[in-house]
Amino acid sequence: MTRLEHLTPRRIVAVLVVLALCAATAAASWALGRSTSGSVGPVGSAPAGRVLSPALTPDLTTNVAYQQALVAAPSGKPKVTVIGTGGTIAGVATNRGSFTNYRAGQIPIADLVDDLRPEIDAVADVETIQFGNKGSGGYTIAEFHALTLAVDNALKTSDGVVVTSGTDTMEEFAYWLDLTVRSPKPVVMTGAMRPTAAGTVDGPGVIGADGPANLYNAITLAGSRVTTCFGTVLMLGDEFHAARDVTKTSSYRMDTFQTRELGVLGWVDGSNIKVGRAPARVATCDNPQRWATPFDLSKIAPTAIPRTEIVYGYQQAGGEAITGFADAGVKGIVTAGTGAGGLSGAQGTARTAAVAKGVVFVSTTRTGSGSVYGGATGSVIAGDDLLPQKARLLLMLSLAYAQGDVDQVRTWVTTIGNPEWDTLAGSAGTPPGQLKPAA
Ligand code: ASP
């Protein structure tokens, strides 16, 4: 048996979990354990009452990436900017018991933060920006472009940013920011499954509204700096998830956000923030050029981002959707196929014709989890376990920056879209436990 054959998926996952925990440990240790003198303090010296998980030990602060990032980590009460975009958290219900009958995007974000005072003032110095106030599904890619610039601008002076949005497409907000924000400082998405106020924007609170607690915890998490270099995380119901992996699984349940195969990154229990694992990109924390993606939105206009769509696979699906998109000038199509990416015969024929017209495809699965693997050449790229709606965002950004180079698009989908640890010592010129370099 070769070395590669020893690495069954189960073993790779086991190694990955250990490495990720090490990285998370280091991240949390330097973020929380920094003493006021600027040296790496013991875990017990965590500022602002934060308590580390007992599983996190300080010895891993020898990790080079985190030692270097530590130099830039501030201490003391953090400054957090909350950027409001609307959604149910800013929603006004018809009465206090009306959980499903409400108008989203009504309450200004400044009011939502004011309702957390005075308690939130002990956690962080909070300022607000009203980016928009509407349902999440109403945002365009041009507005996403502007949101990224707003987040990066806020992070020039703030220690962390919280973005509130509707939950319907929050995972897309989160992954977009994950792919495009340049700063490694914490970015936390949050929102609510129940509207906040009844009757009017300053009316009484809806019974059991989750928005205030979610916003409070999101500010706490962003201010803790624990998720520095994690990219964007999504926090609802006391749990935080990686933007790439999380998905909304229920239209109404309060615990709608799940990371199906990998689980949560961590959780917020009062002032206790626990980190169970970390996204693989934390391994490049010491190298801003590698940590940030090539998708620097300050360098391109929103109009440079091409139309990219999603087509669903099902029994005897027609090929007209693919043909129609191709004829309309769509440059990229993600297929959410059956099982490991299957398409109907008609869809397959339409895809071949669209490829001939220059359309680039990413093949994903409609199952909600599991991988699609595929060839190393051509214009049909395997999306691995990226969810279709996430693959679409990555494909449109890749098409915008690759400028016709399909091999480059494939490389980005494979590396940035599917980050992996190099578990074979030095096999690809990287030491074991390092993230494979994104080409
Ligand atoms: N329709 C709302 C939205 O996505 C739902 C929510 O906020 O949870 O804006």
Coordinates of C-alpha atoms and ligand atoms in Angstrom, one line a residue:
M1 CA 0.0 0.0 0.0
T2 CA 1.4 3.4 -0.9
R3 CA 1.5 6.3 1.6
L4 CA -1.4 7.9 -0.2
E5 CA -3.6 4.8 0.1
H6 CA -3.1 4.9 3.9
L7 CA -4.9 8.2 3.9
T8 CA -8.5 7.1 3.9
P9 CA -11.0 10.0 4.1
R10 CA -11.7 9.1 7.7
R11 CA -7.9 9.4 8.6
I12 CA -7.6 12.6 6.7
V13 CA -10.6 14.0 8.7
A14 CA -9.0 12.8 11.9
V15 CA -5.7 14.5 11.1
L16 CA -7.5 17.6 10.0
V17 CA -9.5 17.8 13.2
V18 CA -6.3 17.6 15.3
L19 CA -4.5 20.2 13.2
A20 CA -7.4 22.5 13.1
L21 CA -7.8 22.2 16.9
C22 CA -4.1 23.1 17.2
A23 CA -4.6 26.1 15.0
A24 CA -7.7 27.2 16.9
T25 CA -5.9 26.7 20.1
A26 CA -3.1 28.9 19.0
A27 CA -5.5 31.6 17.6
A28 CA -7.5 31.7 20.8
S29 CA -4.4 31.7 22.9
W30 CA -2.8 34.7 21.3
A31 CA -6.0 36.5 20.9
L32 CA -7.1 36.1 24.4
G33 CA -3.9 35.4 26.3
R34 CA -1.9 38.4 25.4
S35 CA -0.8 40.3 28.5
T36 CA -0.9 44.1 28.6
S37 CA 2.9 44.2 28.4
G38 CA 2.6 42.8 24.9
S39 CA 4.0 39.4 25.6
V40 CA 2.2 36.1 25.3
G41 CA 0.6 35.6 28.7
P42 CA -0.8 32.5 30.3
V43 CA -4.4 31.5 29.5
G44 CA -5.5 32.9 32.8
S45 CA -4.5 36.4 31.7
A46 CA -7.3 36.7 29.1
P47 CA -8.7 40.2 29.2
A48 CA -12.3 41.4 29.6
G49 CA -13.5 38.4 31.6
R50 CA -13.2 35.9 28.6
V51 CA -12.5 32.4 29.7
L52 CA -10.8 29.9 27.4
S53 CA -12.0 26.4 26.9
P54 CA -10.1 24.0 29.2
A55 CA -9.1 22.1 26.0
L56 CA -7.1 25.1 24.8
T57 CA -3.5 25.0 26.2
P58 CA -1.0 27.8 25.8
D59 CA 2.0 25.7 24.5
L60 CA 0.7 26.0 20.9
T61 CA 1.4 29.7 21.0
T62 CA 4.8 28.7 19.6
N63 CA 2.9 28.4 16.2
V64 CA 4.8 30.9 14.0
A65 CA 1.7 32.2 12.3
Y66 CA 0.1 33.2 15.6
Q67 CA 3.2 34.6 17.1
Q68 CA 3.6 36.9 14.2
A69 CA -0.1 37.9 14.2
L70 CA 0.2 38.5 17.9
V71 CA 2.4 41.4 17.3
A72 CA -0.5 43.2 15.7
A73 CA -3.2 42.2 18.2
P74 CA -4.4 45.1 20.4
S75 CA -5.3 44.8 24.0
G76 CA -7.9 46.5 26.2
K77 CA -11.6 47.2 25.4
P78 CA -12.2 46.5 21.7
K79 CA -13.8 48.7 19.2
V80 CA -16.5 46.9 17.1
T81 CA -18.4 48.3 14.2
V82 CA -21.9 46.9 13.5
I83 CA -23.0 47.2 9.9
G84 CA -26.8 46.8 9.5
T85 CA -28.4 45.6 6.3
G86 CA -31.9 44.7 7.5
G87 CA -33.6 41.3 7.8
T88 CA -35.8 39.8 10.5
I89 CA -33.6 41.1 13.2
A90 CA -34.7 44.6 12.1
G91 CA -38.3 43.4 11.7
V92 CA -41.5 44.7 13.1
A93 CA -44.3 42.2 13.8
T94 CA -48.0 42.8 13.9
N95 CA -48.1 41.8 17.6
R96 CA -45.9 40.4 20.3
G97 CA -46.9 36.8 19.4
S98 CA -46.5 37.1 15.7
F99 CA -43.3 35.2 14.8
T100 CA -44.1 34.8 11.1
N101 CA -46.1 37.8 10.2
Y102 CA -43.8 40.8 10.1
R103 CA -42.1 43.4 7.9
A104 CA -38.3 42.8 7.7
G105 CA -35.8 45.6 7.5
Q106 CA -37.5 48.3 9.5
I107 CA -35.6 49.0 12.7
P108 CA -32.4 51.1 12.4
I109 CA -29.2 49.3 13.4
A110 CA -28.4 52.1 15.8
D111 CA -31.6 51.4 17.7
L112 CA -30.9 47.7 17.9
V113 CA -27.5 48.4 19.4
D114 CA -29.0 51.1 21.8
D115 CA -31.4 48.5 23.1
L116 CA -28.3 46.5 24.3
R117 CA -27.1 49.4 26.4
P118 CA -25.7 49.9 29.0
E119 CA -24.5 46.2 29.1
I120 CA -22.9 46.2 25.7
D121 CA -20.8 49.2 26.6
A122 CA -18.8 47.0 29.0
V123 CA -18.0 44.5 26.2
A124 CA -16.9 46.9 23.5
D125 CA -17.0 50.4 22.2
V126 CA -19.6 50.0 19.5
E127 CA -20.4 52.2 16.5
T128 CA -23.0 51.5 13.8
I129 CA -23.3 51.9 10.1
Q130 CA -26.6 51.6 8.3
F131 CA -25.6 50.0 5.0
G132 CA -29.2 49.2 4.0
N133 CA -32.4 48.0 5.6
K134 CA -34.2 45.3 3.6
G135 CA -34.6 41.6 3.2
S136 CA -31.4 39.7 2.5
G137 CA -32.7 38.4 -0.8
G138 CA -33.0 41.9 -2.1
Y139 CA -29.3 42.6 -2.3
T140 CA -27.4 42.7 -5.6
I141 CA -23.9 41.6 -6.3
A142 CA -23.0 45.3 -6.8
E143 CA -24.2 45.9 -3.2
F144 CA -22.2 42.9 -2.0
H145 CA -19.2 44.6 -3.7
A146 CA -19.9 47.8 -1.8
L147 CA -20.4 45.9 1.5
T148 CA -17.0 44.3 1.3
L149 CA -15.4 47.8 0.9
A150 CA -17.5 49.0 3.8
V151 CA -16.3 46.1 6.0
D152 CA -12.6 46.6 5.1
N153 CA -12.9 50.3 5.6
A154 CA -14.4 49.8 9.1
L155 CA -11.7 47.3 10.0
K156 CA -9.0 50.0 9.4
T157 CA -10.0 51.5 12.8
S158 CA -12.1 48.8 14.4
D159 CA -11.0 45.5 16.0
G160 CA -13.9 43.6 14.6
V161 CA -17.0 44.0 12.5
V162 CA -20.5 42.6 12.9
V163 CA -22.7 42.5 9.9
T164 CA -26.5 41.9 10.4
S165 CA -28.6 40.6 7.6
G166 CA -31.7 38.5 7.0
T167 CA -31.0 34.8 7.4
D168 CA -32.4 33.7 4.1
T169 CA -29.2 34.5 2.2
M170 CA -26.9 35.2 5.2
E171 CA -24.7 32.2 4.3
E172 CA -24.1 34.0 0.9
F173 CA -23.4 37.3 2.6
A174 CA -20.9 35.4 4.8
Y175 CA -19.1 33.5 2.1
W176 CA -18.9 36.6 -0.1
L177 CA -17.2 38.5 2.7
D178 CA -15.1 35.5 3.5
L179 CA -13.8 35.5 -0.1
T180 CA -13.3 39.2 -0.5
V181 CA -12.5 41.0 2.8
R182 CA -8.8 41.8 2.9
S183 CA -8.4 42.3 6.6
P184 CA -7.8 39.2 8.8
K185 CA -9.6 40.9 11.7
P186 CA -12.9 39.2 12.9
V187 CA -16.0 39.5 10.8
V188 CA -19.1 38.1 12.3
M189 CA -22.5 37.8 10.6
T190 CA -25.7 37.6 12.6
G191 CA -29.4 38.1 12.4
A192 CA -32.6 36.6 13.9
M193 CA -35.3 34.0 13.2
R194 CA -37.9 36.1 15.0
P195 CA -38.7 39.8 14.5
T196 CA -37.5 42.1 17.3
A197 CA -40.3 44.7 17.9
A198 CA -44.1 44.6 17.7
G199 CA -46.4 47.3 16.2
T200 CA -43.8 50.0 15.5
V201 CA -40.0 50.2 15.3
D202 CA -39.9 51.2 19.0
G203 CA -42.7 49.0 20.1
P204 CA -42.5 46.3 22.7
G205 CA -40.3 43.3 22.2
V206 CA -41.6 40.2 20.4
I207 CA -42.0 37.2 22.7
G208 CA -38.8 35.1 22.6
A209 CA -37.1 37.4 20.0
D210 CA -33.6 36.0 19.4
G211 CA -32.2 39.1 17.7
P212 CA -31.0 41.0 20.8
A213 CA -29.1 38.0 22.2
N214 CA -27.6 37.2 18.8
L215 CA -26.4 40.7 18.3
Y216 CA -25.0 40.9 21.8
N217 CA -23.1 37.6 21.3
A218 CA -21.9 38.6 17.9
I219 CA -20.4 41.8 19.3
T220 CA -18.9 39.8 22.1
L221 CA -17.4 37.4 19.7
A222 CA -16.0 40.0 17.3
G223 CA -14.6 42.0 20.2
S224 CA -12.9 38.9 21.6
R225 CA -10.7 38.7 18.5
V226 CA -10.8 34.9 18.9
T227 CA -11.7 34.5 15.2
T228 CA -8.9 36.6 13.8
C229 CA -7.7 34.9 10.6
F230 CA -10.8 32.6 10.6
G231 CA -12.3 34.7 7.8
T232 CA -16.0 35.5 8.2
V233 CA -18.0 33.5 10.7
L234 CA -21.8 33.3 11.1
M235 CA -23.2 33.4 14.6
L236 CA -26.8 32.6 15.6
G237 CA -28.1 30.8 18.6
D238 CA -24.8 31.0 20.6
E239 CA -23.0 29.0 17.9
F240 CA -20.5 30.2 15.3
H241 CA -19.8 28.5 12.0
A242 CA -17.4 28.9 9.1
A243 CA -18.9 30.9 6.3
R244 CA -17.8 28.4 3.7
D245 CA -19.6 25.5 5.3
V246 CA -22.7 26.8 7.1
T247 CA -26.1 26.6 5.6
K248 CA -29.7 27.5 6.5
T249 CA -31.5 24.2 6.9
S250 CA -35.0 25.3 8.0
S251 CA -37.3 28.1 7.1
Y252 CA -38.5 28.7 10.6
R253 CA -36.5 26.8 13.3
M254 CA -34.4 28.9 15.6
D255 CA -31.4 26.5 15.1
T256 CA -31.7 26.7 11.4
F257 CA -27.9 27.2 10.7
Q258 CA -25.9 24.0 10.5
T259 CA -22.5 22.9 9.3
R260 CA -23.6 19.4 8.3
E261 CA -20.5 17.3 8.1
L262 CA -18.0 19.3 10.1
G263 CA -20.0 20.9 12.9
V264 CA -19.7 24.3 14.6
L265 CA -16.5 26.2 15.0
G266 CA -17.3 27.1 18.6
W267 CA -19.9 28.7 20.8
V268 CA -20.5 31.6 23.1
D269 CA -21.7 30.8 26.6
G270 CA -22.1 34.2 28.3
S271 CA -18.5 35.5 28.6
N272 CA -17.1 32.1 27.8
I273 CA -16.1 31.7 24.2
K274 CA -15.1 28.2 23.2
V275 CA -13.3 27.2 20.0
G276 CA -13.7 23.6 18.9
R277 CA -12.0 23.9 15.5
A278 CA -10.8 26.5 13.0
P279 CA -11.0 26.9 9.2
A280 CA -7.9 25.8 7.4
R281 CA -6.9 29.3 6.4
V282 CA -5.8 30.2 9.9
A283 CA -2.5 28.4 8.9
T284 CA -1.6 31.3 6.7
C285 CA -2.2 33.9 9.3
D286 CA 1.4 35.0 9.3
N287 CA 1.4 35.7 5.5
P288 CA -1.2 38.4 4.5
Q289 CA -0.5 37.8 0.8
R290 CA -1.4 34.1 1.1
W291 CA -4.2 34.6 3.7
A292 CA -6.1 37.1 1.6
T293 CA -7.7 35.8 -1.6
P294 CA -6.8 37.3 -5.0
F295 CA -10.3 38.8 -5.1
D296 CA -9.4 42.4 -4.1
L297 CA -12.6 44.3 -4.9
S298 CA -10.9 47.7 -4.5
K299 CA -9.3 46.8 -7.9
I300 CA -12.4 46.1 -9.9
A301 CA -15.8 47.6 -10.6
P302 CA -19.0 45.6 -9.8
T303 CA -19.7 45.6 -13.5
A304 CA -16.6 43.4 -14.0
I305 CA -18.2 40.6 -12.1
P306 CA -20.0 38.4 -14.7
R307 CA -23.4 36.9 -14.4
T308 CA -23.3 33.4 -13.0
E309 CA -26.3 31.2 -12.4
I310 CA -27.3 27.9 -10.8
V311 CA -29.2 25.0 -12.5
Y312 CA -30.8 22.3 -10.5
G313 CA -30.7 18.6 -11.5
Y314 CA -33.8 16.3 -11.2
Q315 CA -35.6 13.5 -13.0
Q316 CA -35.8 14.1 -16.8
A317 CA -34.8 17.7 -16.3
G318 CA -34.9 19.8 -19.6
G319 CA -31.8 21.4 -21.0
E320 CA -33.5 24.7 -21.7
A321 CA -32.4 26.5 -18.6
I322 CA -28.7 25.9 -19.4
T323 CA -29.3 26.9 -23.1
G324 CA -31.3 30.0 -22.1
F325 CA -28.6 31.1 -19.6
A326 CA -25.9 30.6 -22.2
D327 CA -27.8 32.5 -24.8
A328 CA -28.4 35.3 -22.3
G329 CA -24.7 35.8 -22.0
V330 CA -24.2 34.1 -18.6
K331 CA -20.5 33.3 -18.2
G332 CA -20.6 30.7 -15.5
I333 CA -23.1 28.1 -14.4
V334 CA -23.1 26.0 -11.3
T335 CA -25.0 22.7 -11.6
A336 CA -26.6 21.3 -8.4
G337 CA -26.7 17.8 -9.7
T338 CA -28.2 14.6 -8.3
G339 CA -25.9 12.5 -6.1
A340 CA -22.3 13.1 -7.0
G341 CA -23.2 15.8 -9.6
G342 CA -25.5 13.9 -12.0
L343 CA -27.4 15.7 -14.8
S344 CA -30.1 14.5 -17.0
G345 CA -29.3 13.6 -20.6
A346 CA -30.8 16.8 -21.9
Q347 CA -28.9 18.9 -19.4
G348 CA -25.7 17.1 -20.3
T349 CA -26.2 17.9 -24.0
A350 CA -27.0 21.5 -23.3
R351 CA -23.9 21.8 -21.1
T352 CA -21.7 20.5 -23.9
A353 CA -23.1 23.1 -26.2
A354 CA -22.7 25.9 -23.6
V355 CA -19.1 24.9 -23.0
A356 CA -18.5 25.3 -26.7
K357 CA -19.8 28.8 -26.4
G358 CA -17.3 29.6 -23.6
V359 CA -19.5 29.0 -20.5
V360 CA -17.6 27.6 -17.5
F361 CA -19.4 25.1 -15.2
V362 CA -18.8 24.0 -11.7
S363 CA -20.4 20.7 -10.8
T364 CA -21.9 20.4 -7.3
T365 CA -24.5 18.2 -5.6
R366 CA -28.1 19.0 -4.6
T367 CA -27.7 16.6 -1.6
G368 CA -26.6 19.4 0.8
S369 CA -23.4 17.6 1.7
G370 CA -20.8 15.4 0.2
S371 CA -18.3 15.9 -2.6
V372 CA -18.3 16.0 -6.4
Y373 CA -14.9 15.0 -7.8
G374 CA -13.8 15.3 -11.4
G375 CA -11.3 15.8 -14.1
A376 CA -8.3 18.1 -14.1
T377 CA -9.0 19.7 -17.5
G378 CA -11.8 21.3 -19.4
S379 CA -14.5 23.8 -18.6
V380 CA -16.5 21.5 -16.2
I381 CA -14.9 22.0 -12.8
A382 CA -15.6 19.7 -9.8
G383 CA -16.9 21.8 -6.9
D384 CA -16.0 19.2 -4.3
D385 CA -18.3 19.8 -1.2
L386 CA -19.0 23.5 -1.9
L387 CA -22.7 24.1 -1.7
P388 CA -24.1 25.3 -5.0
Q389 CA -24.9 28.8 -3.8
K390 CA -21.3 29.1 -2.4
A391 CA -19.8 27.7 -5.6
R392 CA -21.7 30.3 -7.6
L393 CA -20.0 33.2 -5.7
L394 CA -16.6 31.7 -6.0
L395 CA -17.1 31.0 -9.7
M396 CA -18.2 34.6 -10.4
L397 CA -15.3 36.0 -8.6
S398 CA -12.9 33.6 -10.2
L399 CA -14.2 34.4 -13.7
A400 CA -13.9 38.1 -12.9
Y401 CA -10.2 37.8 -12.0
A402 CA -9.0 35.0 -14.2
Q403 CA -9.9 36.9 -17.4
G404 CA -10.6 33.9 -19.6
D405 CA -8.0 31.5 -18.1
V406 CA -10.2 28.5 -17.2
D407 CA -7.2 26.6 -15.7
Q408 CA -6.8 29.5 -13.3
V409 CA -10.5 29.3 -12.4
R410 CA -10.2 25.6 -11.7
T411 CA -7.1 26.2 -9.5
W412 CA -9.0 28.8 -7.4
V413 CA -12.1 26.5 -7.1
T414 CA -9.8 23.7 -6.1
T415 CA -7.6 25.6 -3.6
I416 CA -9.5 28.6 -2.3
G417 CA -12.8 26.9 -2.6
N418 CA -11.7 23.7 -1.1
P419 CA -8.8 24.4 1.4
E420 CA -7.1 21.3 2.6
W421 CA -4.2 20.6 4.9
D422 CA -1.1 19.0 3.5
T423 CA -1.0 15.8 5.5
L424 CA 2.0 14.3 3.7
A425 CA 5.2 15.7 5.2
G426 CA 6.9 17.9 2.6
S427 CA 5.1 16.2 -0.3
A428 CA 4.2 19.4 -2.0
G429 CA 7.1 21.4 -0.7
T430 CA 5.2 22.4 2.4
P431 CA 5.8 21.0 5.9
P432 CA 3.1 18.8 7.4
G433 CA 0.2 20.7 9.0
Q434 CA 0.5 23.6 6.7
L435 CA -2.2 24.7 4.3
K436 CA -1.6 23.8 0.7
P437 CA -0.6 27.0 -1.1
A438 CA -3.3 28.4 -3.3
A439 CA -1.8 29.0 -6.8
Ligands
ASP1 N1 -36.8 37.3 4.9 C1 -35.8 37.5 5.9 C2 -34.5 37.9 5.2 O1 -33.8 37.1 4.8 C3 -35.6 36.4 6.7 C4 -34.7 36.7 7.9 O2 -34.3 37.8 8.1 O3 -34.4 35.7 8.6 O4 -34.3 39.1 5.1

